[in-house]
């Protein structure tokens, strides 16, 4: 029995030696942030179960209250028996009030990429957590340790630390983004696509690239860097990214990004 919903597609590997025996294995990731390894040829308890949440060891780090922790399909490198999985979490050490809707939030949202050994289920590496890089400056209080992801653009949200007269910079805010497309592993890099959470602005389409060895961020792309909230709230009190670059989410119904033989990356925006 799984511990939550499984939106991610199961992954299959043949002939893995686990606990001293050969198995054909199905891997299932859940919204609870757990990963289960099942023998594909018999009904039995999992060969192992674990994952990003259970291995974090932080009592204040919970699955996101939007959908959950793992919504996108992970990817496996068969050369190293490593699974890469993106988790979406809620850190209750940092409650705040949303600057756009005014609603109270139980904690700061963040993403973290994990590398899991598929033989034993142990975590071998994890990226720096991706929080709002200006959380402390915008909401007051402490700033979670993170890295700043931003690109040139006149859209929202804008980098509040950018000096007047300097080029506009738009930054990645995990509070308004979800990772639905399957992860892509290509040429030693892991690519992750992001879109909106329920079409609630301000959101954009983002693609982030990570080094597959150390899980350090090496690339970032925003599909709509100049999109802004330009309309007043509608009858439901909602606003939209209502301009020529509306939305631009990489959602893709769970399908993954792709790369061709020349190294060009492909994705479809909503």
Short mmCIF file of C-alpha atoms in Angstrom, two decimals:
data_model
loop_
_atom_site.label_atom_id
_atom_site.label_comp_id
_atom_site.label_asym_id
_atom_site.label_seq_id
_atom_site.Cartn_x
_atom_site.Cartn_y
_atom_site.Cartn_z
CA UNK A 1 0.00 0.00 0.00
CA UNK A 2 1.28 3.44 -0.90
CA UNK A 3 1.25 6.29 1.60
CA UNK A 4 -0.34 8.87 -0.75
CA UNK A 5 -1.34 9.54 -4.35
CA UNK A 6 1.06 8.74 -7.16
CA UNK A 7 0.90 11.31 -9.98
CA UNK A 8 4.40 10.46 -11.20
CA UNK A 9 4.63 7.62 -13.71
CA UNK A 10 6.15 4.37 -12.35
CA UNK A 11 9.66 3.57 -13.60
CA UNK A 12 10.92 0.06 -14.47
CA UNK A 13 14.40 -1.48 -14.35
CA UNK A 14 15.36 -5.07 -15.20
CA UNK A 15 17.79 -7.35 -13.45
CA UNK A 16 18.75 -5.30 -10.41
CA UNK A 17 20.46 -7.09 -7.54
CA UNK A 18 18.75 -5.98 -4.34
CA UNK A 19 19.23 -7.71 -0.98
CA UNK A 20 21.39 -10.32 -2.69
CA UNK A 21 18.83 -11.42 -5.29
CA UNK A 22 17.99 -10.40 -8.86
CA UNK A 23 14.75 -8.50 -9.37
CA UNK A 24 12.85 -6.69 -12.09
CA UNK A 25 11.82 -3.57 -10.23
CA UNK A 26 9.02 -0.99 -10.46
CA UNK A 27 9.68 2.32 -8.69
CA UNK A 28 6.74 4.44 -7.53
CA UNK A 29 7.02 8.00 -6.14
CA UNK A 30 4.20 9.52 -4.09
CA UNK A 31 2.92 12.92 -3.07
CA UNK A 32 4.02 12.12 0.47
CA UNK A 33 7.61 12.34 -0.78
CA UNK A 34 8.24 8.61 -0.54
CA UNK A 35 9.69 6.22 -3.11
CA UNK A 36 8.77 2.52 -3.17
CA UNK A 37 10.71 -0.23 -4.95
CA UNK A 38 8.52 -3.24 -5.80
CA UNK A 39 9.39 -6.58 -7.38
CA UNK A 40 7.59 -6.38 -10.74
CA UNK A 41 6.98 -10.14 -10.95
CA UNK A 42 5.30 -10.94 -7.63
CA UNK A 43 2.96 -9.48 -5.03
CA UNK A 44 5.08 -8.74 -1.99
CA UNK A 45 6.16 -6.01 0.39
CA UNK A 46 8.43 -3.33 -1.11
CA UNK A 47 12.06 -4.25 -1.61
CA UNK A 48 12.73 -0.91 0.02
CA UNK A 49 10.81 2.27 0.77
CA UNK A 50 12.09 5.69 1.60
CA UNK A 51 12.73 8.96 -0.10
CA UNK A 52 13.43 12.65 0.17
CA UNK A 53 11.06 13.46 3.03
CA UNK A 54 12.01 10.56 5.27
CA UNK A 55 15.69 11.16 4.61
CA UNK A 56 15.64 14.90 5.26
CA UNK A 57 15.43 14.45 8.99
CA UNK A 58 13.75 17.84 9.47
CA UNK A 59 10.55 17.75 11.49
CA UNK A 60 9.56 21.15 10.08
CA UNK A 61 9.97 20.13 6.43
CA UNK A 62 6.67 18.70 5.17
CA UNK A 63 5.20 17.82 1.76
CA UNK A 64 3.77 20.88 0.04
CA UNK A 65 0.12 21.51 0.95
CA UNK A 66 -0.66 22.18 -2.72
CA UNK A 67 -0.45 18.68 -4.24
CA UNK A 68 2.33 17.11 -2.25
CA UNK A 69 6.02 16.47 -2.47
CA UNK A 70 6.60 14.56 -5.74
CA UNK A 71 4.34 15.37 -8.69
CA UNK A 72 6.72 14.98 -11.64
CA UNK A 73 8.09 11.67 -12.91
CA UNK A 74 11.69 11.07 -11.74
CA UNK A 75 14.42 9.90 -14.11
CA UNK A 76 16.93 7.05 -13.68
CA UNK A 77 20.53 6.91 -14.88
CA UNK A 78 21.07 3.18 -15.57
CA UNK A 79 24.85 3.66 -15.77
CA UNK A 80 25.04 4.64 -12.10
CA UNK A 81 21.74 3.20 -10.76
CA UNK A 82 20.79 6.69 -9.64
CA UNK A 83 17.29 8.13 -9.58
CA UNK A 84 16.85 11.90 -9.74
CA UNK A 85 13.67 13.22 -8.15
CA UNK A 86 12.43 16.76 -7.48
CA UNK A 87 10.61 17.32 -4.19
CA UNK A 88 8.33 20.23 -3.27
CA UNK A 89 8.25 20.99 0.44
CA UNK A 90 6.84 23.31 3.06
CA UNK A 91 9.14 24.62 5.79
CA UNK A 92 7.01 25.51 8.81
CA UNK A 93 9.90 27.43 10.36
CA UNK A 94 8.90 30.32 8.09
CA UNK A 95 5.13 31.10 8.19
CA UNK A 96 4.14 34.28 6.32
CA UNK A 97 1.28 36.26 4.78
CA UNK A 98 1.01 36.15 0.98
CA UNK A 99 1.86 39.57 -0.47
CA UNK A 100 -0.65 39.25 -3.34
CA UNK A 101 -3.68 37.55 -1.76
CA UNK A 102 -3.15 38.44 1.89
CA UNK A 103 -3.80 34.84 2.94
CA UNK A 104 -1.80 33.26 5.76
CA UNK A 105 0.66 30.56 4.71
CA UNK A 106 1.86 27.87 7.13
CA UNK A 107 5.43 27.98 5.89
CA UNK A 108 7.89 28.81 3.13
CA UNK A 109 7.74 26.66 -0.01
CA UNK A 110 10.89 25.24 -1.53
CA UNK A 111 12.09 22.73 -4.11
CA UNK A 112 15.02 20.36 -3.72
CA UNK A 113 16.50 17.93 -6.23
CA UNK A 114 17.58 14.55 -4.83
CA UNK A 115 19.77 11.73 -6.10
CA UNK A 116 18.70 8.29 -4.82
CA UNK A 117 20.62 5.01 -5.07
CA UNK A 118 18.01 2.65 -6.52
CA UNK A 119 19.72 -0.47 -5.13
CA UNK A 120 19.33 0.42 -1.47
CA UNK A 121 17.08 3.48 -1.47
CA UNK A 122 19.66 5.75 0.14
CA UNK A 123 20.11 9.39 -0.79
CA UNK A 124 23.51 10.11 -2.32
CA UNK A 125 23.18 13.85 -3.01
CA UNK A 126 20.76 16.76 -2.82
CA UNK A 127 20.71 20.24 -4.25
CA UNK A 128 20.63 23.48 -2.33
CA UNK A 129 16.97 24.08 -1.37
CA UNK A 130 15.27 26.57 -3.68
CA UNK A 131 13.37 29.06 -1.52
CA UNK A 132 12.23 32.57 -2.41
CA UNK A 133 15.66 34.28 -2.37
CA UNK A 134 14.14 37.47 -0.94
CA UNK A 135 11.85 35.84 1.61
CA UNK A 136 13.42 37.61 4.60
CA UNK A 137 13.53 40.98 2.86
CA UNK A 138 9.89 40.84 1.70
CA UNK A 139 8.22 39.24 4.72
CA UNK A 140 10.65 40.14 7.49
CA UNK A 141 12.46 37.76 9.79
CA UNK A 142 15.09 35.24 8.84
CA UNK A 143 16.07 34.30 5.30
CA UNK A 144 16.19 30.56 4.53
CA UNK A 145 19.51 29.49 3.04
CA UNK A 146 19.11 29.25 -0.74
CA UNK A 147 20.43 30.42 -4.10
CA UNK A 148 19.10 33.25 -6.26
CA UNK A 149 17.64 32.25 -9.64
CA UNK A 150 16.88 35.17 -11.93
CA UNK A 151 17.00 36.32 -15.56
CA UNK A 152 16.66 39.70 -17.28
CA UNK A 153 13.02 40.75 -17.61
CA UNK A 154 10.49 43.44 -16.71
CA UNK A 155 7.86 41.04 -15.34
CA UNK A 156 7.00 40.10 -11.78
CA UNK A 157 8.32 39.34 -9.29
CA UNK A 158 11.17 41.81 -9.57
CA UNK A 159 14.48 41.55 -7.72
CA UNK A 160 13.96 44.07 -4.86
CA UNK A 161 17.71 44.39 -4.31
CA UNK A 162 18.41 45.65 -7.83
CA UNK A 163 19.72 49.27 -7.70
CA UNK A 164 17.65 51.94 -9.42
CA UNK A 165 18.66 52.46 -13.02
CA UNK A 166 19.99 48.93 -13.42
CA UNK A 167 18.48 46.35 -15.77
CA UNK A 168 15.29 44.67 -14.57
CA UNK A 169 15.67 41.15 -13.17
CA UNK A 170 12.86 38.65 -12.59
CA UNK A 171 13.42 35.86 -10.06
CA UNK A 172 12.09 32.35 -9.51
CA UNK A 173 9.62 32.17 -6.61
CA UNK A 174 8.73 28.56 -5.68
CA UNK A 175 5.57 29.73 -3.90
CA UNK A 176 3.81 30.16 -7.25
CA UNK A 177 5.28 27.29 -9.25
CA UNK A 178 4.77 23.57 -9.56
CA UNK A 179 6.98 20.92 -11.17
CA UNK A 180 4.77 18.68 -13.34
CA UNK A 181 6.81 17.70 -16.44
CA UNK A 182 8.91 14.56 -16.13
CA UNK A 183 12.58 15.18 -15.41
CA UNK A 184 15.10 14.91 -18.26
CA UNK A 185 18.61 13.46 -17.92
CA UNK A 186 20.85 14.37 -20.86
CA UNK A 187 24.62 14.76 -21.26
CA UNK A 188 25.30 14.67 -17.53
CA UNK A 189 22.65 17.24 -16.71
CA UNK A 190 19.20 17.03 -15.10
CA UNK A 191 16.58 19.42 -16.48
CA UNK A 192 13.41 20.33 -14.56
CA UNK A 193 10.38 22.22 -15.90
CA UNK A 194 7.99 24.40 -13.90
CA UNK A 195 4.59 26.01 -14.42
CA UNK A 196 1.81 27.51 -12.36
CA UNK A 197 -0.03 26.20 -9.33
CA UNK A 198 -3.72 26.38 -10.26
CA UNK A 199 -3.06 29.31 -12.63
CA UNK A 200 -2.54 31.64 -9.66
CA UNK A 201 -0.20 34.53 -10.62
CA UNK A 202 2.48 35.61 -10.66
CA UNK A 203 3.78 32.53 -12.49
CA UNK A 204 5.96 31.81 -15.50
CA UNK A 205 7.44 28.89 -17.34
CA UNK A 206 10.86 28.01 -15.95
CA UNK A 207 13.45 25.38 -16.88
CA UNK A 208 16.32 24.75 -14.49
CA UNK A 209 19.37 22.65 -15.27
CA UNK A 210 21.49 20.86 -12.66
CA UNK A 211 24.82 19.07 -12.81
CA UNK A 212 24.04 15.35 -12.37
CA UNK A 213 27.09 14.75 -10.16
CA UNK A 214 26.86 17.45 -7.50
CA UNK A 215 23.30 18.69 -8.25
CA UNK A 216 24.51 22.27 -8.53
CA UNK A 217 22.41 24.69 -10.58
CA UNK A 218 24.06 25.35 -13.96
CA UNK A 219 21.28 26.82 -16.16
CA UNK A 220 18.02 28.75 -15.90
CA UNK A 221 15.45 29.85 -18.48
CA UNK A 222 12.16 31.76 -18.14
CA UNK A 223 9.64 31.60 -20.99
CA UNK A 224 7.82 34.85 -20.11
CA UNK A 225 10.27 37.19 -18.37
CA UNK A 226 8.23 40.31 -19.18
CA UNK A 227 4.80 39.01 -18.08
CA UNK A 228 3.19 41.00 -15.27
CA UNK A 229 -0.02 41.31 -13.32
CA UNK A 230 -1.65 44.10 -15.31
CA UNK A 231 -5.38 43.73 -14.70
CA UNK A 232 -7.51 44.47 -11.64
CA UNK A 233 -9.05 41.49 -9.81
CA UNK A 234 -12.03 39.85 -11.49
CA UNK A 235 -15.38 39.03 -9.83
CA UNK A 236 -13.71 36.18 -7.93
CA UNK A 237 -10.94 38.44 -6.64
CA UNK A 238 -8.39 36.84 -8.97
CA UNK A 239 -5.73 38.53 -11.04
CA UNK A 240 -3.98 37.17 -14.11
CA UNK A 241 -0.80 37.56 -16.11
CA UNK A 242 -2.89 39.40 -18.67
CA UNK A 243 -0.55 40.50 -21.44
CA UNK A 244 0.86 39.15 -24.70
CA UNK A 245 3.04 36.67 -22.78
CA UNK A 246 0.32 35.25 -20.54
CA UNK A 247 1.38 32.27 -18.47
CA UNK A 248 3.94 30.29 -20.39
CA UNK A 249 3.86 27.35 -17.95
CA UNK A 250 5.78 24.18 -18.70
CA UNK A 251 3.08 21.72 -17.60
CA UNK A 252 2.78 19.25 -20.47
CA UNK A 253 0.37 16.94 -18.67
CA UNK A 254 3.28 15.20 -16.99
CA UNK A 255 5.17 14.49 -20.23
CA UNK A 256 8.83 15.38 -20.11
CA UNK A 257 11.21 17.83 -21.71
CA UNK A 258 13.25 16.46 -24.62
CA UNK A 259 16.70 17.00 -26.11
CA UNK A 260 17.89 16.25 -29.65
CA UNK A 261 21.25 15.01 -30.87
CA UNK A 262 22.56 18.55 -31.23
CA UNK A 263 21.82 19.38 -27.61
CA UNK A 264 18.75 21.55 -28.21
CA UNK A 265 16.12 21.36 -25.48
CA UNK A 266 12.38 21.21 -26.26
CA UNK A 267 9.34 21.92 -24.12
CA UNK A 268 5.72 22.98 -24.69
CA UNK A 269 4.15 25.89 -22.81
CA UNK A 270 0.55 26.20 -21.73
#
